[in-house]
Amino acid sequence: MYKTLIDKLSKESFLTKEEYLSLIEHRDEVREYAAQKAREKCDQVYGKKIYIRGLIEFTNYCKNNCYYCGIRAENNKCERYRLTKEQILECAYIGYDLGFRTFVLQGGEDPYFTDEILSDIIKKIKTKHPDCAVTLSIGERSFESYLNLRKAGADRYLLRHETANKDHYEILHPANMSFDNRQACIEKLKRLGYQVGVGFMVGSPGQTYEDLANELIYLKKTEPQMVGIGPFIPHKDTPFAEKTAGSAELTTFLLSLIRLTLQDVLLPATTALGTVDYLGREKGIMAGANVLMPNLSPSSVRGKYLLYDNKICTGDEAAQCVECLKRRILKTGYEIVTDRGDYIQGSDKNEI
Ligand code: SAM
Ligand code: FES
């Protein structure tokens, strides 16, 4: 019965909320079959290729106070840092040599990084490496700001919606943060022709299976080019310190459902997945993921961008991370490739 539902999903790329829910509830019976079908689907679109994106965590200053996040403003135990322009460009330079053709600039919502400063950094990366894509992941900004950054050359934007349920959003965030504004930001990014990534944490406090079923409906409706999901992991200096972490098994099953729902989506096997399970990233790939985002930040600051406890790879150099991942991925029968790895459909839509 559940296999039939996976077949239906594989064929029609859509299920009802009740059908998604019953799959999530009975996933032990279909996990392997779902992973096999998801992998087949991904192979049809992307072959045996796994794309890498070099993550540059350029600031851990943040004005927000998301209850789950280790770099939230009120965490005064967090040692703050900002990379200089030169350091950021150096990360991209090292990354380029290592084969990266996409750089993801990620940070807290740090008012120091104005449009002007960011535009200069984006332009410099694009001038030096015209064959590369620049992805931003710097939270909620105005339409005008997203426009300026797009004009400066940013190609993609990751803004996890965090949850499609407004009541749940309010469990995860303080009252001055708004579900509606986050959704509005995603709309603005789409209108500006960014390739957009959304996503959520698996097992975040207050999340139900019904919420997860709704996430799949939301993703189908939103049609993002990328979806970033990873388990919630508590951080000791946040209000959620005592909450339970999300699991690798549920995360990988959801990766399979997402792959079958949005067949050509770019789907990372995240660092958080590799943190809750030593082989999490490999398991993510075998369940339908096709992107890895190793860290290019200088090793001197890696131990400071701690969103959650026990984050992996905080002591490594970029080159070590890439070598390690290449070895790990080869064992799965897949291969890391170095082209930009654009979304296969739709990337030329709405260009400004
Ligand atoms: N400030 C930007 C934003 O809000 O989109 C980007 C940085 S933010 C730290 C990136 C993502 O990390 C968030 O969207 C959230 O889903 C994830 N994250 C934060 N705390 C986490 C935790 N404790 N466990 C797992 N993921 C977490
Ligand atoms: Fe701002 Fe996490 S609270 S990045």
PDB file of C-alpha atoms and ligand atoms in Angstrom, residues 62 68-71 106-109 137-139 158-160 162 182 200-201 230-235 272 305 307-308, ligand 1:
ATOM      1  CA  CYS A  62      22.953  38.955  13.980  1.00  0.00           C
ATOM      2  CA  TYR A  68      16.939  27.826  18.005  1.00  0.00           C
ATOM      3  CA  CYS A  69      20.017  29.604  16.716  1.00  0.00           C
ATOM      4  CA  GLY A  70      23.428  29.683  18.376  1.00  0.00           C
ATOM      5  CA  ILE A  71      24.423  33.056  16.885  1.00  0.00           C
ATOM      6  CA  GLN A 106      26.099  33.267   4.508  1.00  0.00           C
ATOM      7  CA  GLY A 107      25.764  35.226   7.702  1.00  0.00           C
ATOM      8  CA  GLY A 108      23.565  36.510  10.455  1.00  0.00           C
ATOM      9  CA  GLU A 109      21.507  39.625   9.750  1.00  0.00           C
ATOM     10  CA  SER A 137      22.072  33.673   2.481  1.00  0.00           C
ATOM     11  CA  ILE A 138      21.786  36.766   4.636  1.00  0.00           C
ATOM     12  CA  GLY A 139      18.176  36.794   5.715  1.00  0.00           C
ATOM     13  CA  LEU A 158      18.836  30.880   0.197  1.00  0.00           C
ATOM     14  CA  LEU A 159      16.116  31.938   2.604  1.00  0.00           C
ATOM     15  CA  ARG A 160      14.687  29.012   4.481  1.00  0.00           C
ATOM     16  CA  GLU A 162      11.633  27.636   8.468  1.00  0.00           C
ATOM     17  CA  ARG A 182       9.592  35.966   5.606  1.00  0.00           C
ATOM     18  CA  PHE A 200      13.129  24.046   7.141  1.00  0.00           C
ATOM     19  CA  MET A 201      14.586  22.168  10.083  1.00  0.00           C
ATOM     20  CA  GLY A 230      18.489  19.479   7.989  1.00  0.00           C
ATOM     21  CA  PRO A 231      17.735  18.217  11.466  1.00  0.00           C
ATOM     22  CA  PHE A 232      17.217  20.763  14.237  1.00  0.00           C
ATOM     23  CA  ILE A 233      20.104  20.413  16.699  1.00  0.00           C
ATOM     24  CA  PRO A 234      19.998  22.191  20.071  1.00  0.00           C
ATOM     25  CA  HIS A 235      22.618  24.767  20.984  1.00  0.00           C
ATOM     26  CA  ALA A 272      23.559  19.376  10.192  1.00  0.00           C
ATOM     27  CA  TYR A 305      29.842  30.128  13.471  1.00  0.00           C
ATOM     28  CA  LEU A 307      24.370  27.467  14.997  1.00  0.00           C
ATOM     29  CA  TYR A 308      24.120  24.229  17.010  1.00  0.00           C
TER      30      TYR A 308
HETATM   31  N1  SAM B   1      20.588  34.743   8.651  1.00  0.00           N
HETATM   32  C1  SAM B   1      20.250  33.988   7.491  1.00  0.00           C
HETATM   33  C2  SAM B   1      18.824  33.519   7.560  1.00  0.00           C
HETATM   34  O1  SAM B   1      18.175  33.697   8.586  1.00  0.00           O
HETATM   35  O2  SAM B   1      18.345  32.984   6.578  1.00  0.00           O
HETATM   36  C3  SAM B   1      21.181  32.827   7.201  1.00  0.00           C
HETATM   37  C4  SAM B   1      21.851  32.186   8.359  1.00  0.00           C
HETATM   38  S1  SAM B   1      20.812  31.133   9.315  1.00  0.00           S
HETATM   39  C5  SAM B   1      21.893  30.714  10.631  1.00  0.00           C
HETATM   40  C6  SAM B   1      20.781  29.664   8.295  1.00  0.00           C
HETATM   41  C7  SAM B   1      19.880  28.529   8.744  1.00  0.00           C
HETATM   42  O3  SAM B   1      20.452  27.809   9.814  1.00  0.00           O
HETATM   43  C8  SAM B   1      18.535  28.905   9.262  1.00  0.00           C
HETATM   44  O4  SAM B   1      17.665  29.169   8.198  1.00  0.00           O
HETATM   45  C9  SAM B   1      18.135  27.683  10.104  1.00  0.00           C
HETATM   46  O5  SAM B   1      17.209  26.850   9.401  1.00  0.00           O
HETATM   47  C10 SAM B   1      19.453  26.965  10.339  1.00  0.00           C
HETATM   48  N2  SAM B   1      19.693  26.770  11.784  1.00  0.00           N
HETATM   49  C11 SAM B   1      19.808  27.724  12.707  1.00  0.00           C
HETATM   50  N3  SAM B   1      19.919  27.174  13.948  1.00  0.00           N
HETATM   51  C12 SAM B   1      19.883  25.840  13.774  1.00  0.00           C
HETATM   52  C13 SAM B   1      19.920  24.731  14.672  1.00  0.00           C
HETATM   53  N4  SAM B   1      19.999  24.901  15.979  1.00  0.00           N
HETATM   54  N5  SAM B   1      19.854  23.476  14.151  1.00  0.00           N
HETATM   55  C14 SAM B   1      19.782  23.302  12.814  1.00  0.00           C
HETATM   56  N6  SAM B   1      19.715  24.307  11.925  1.00  0.00           N
HETATM   57  C15 SAM B   1      19.759  25.568  12.393  1.00  0.00           C
END
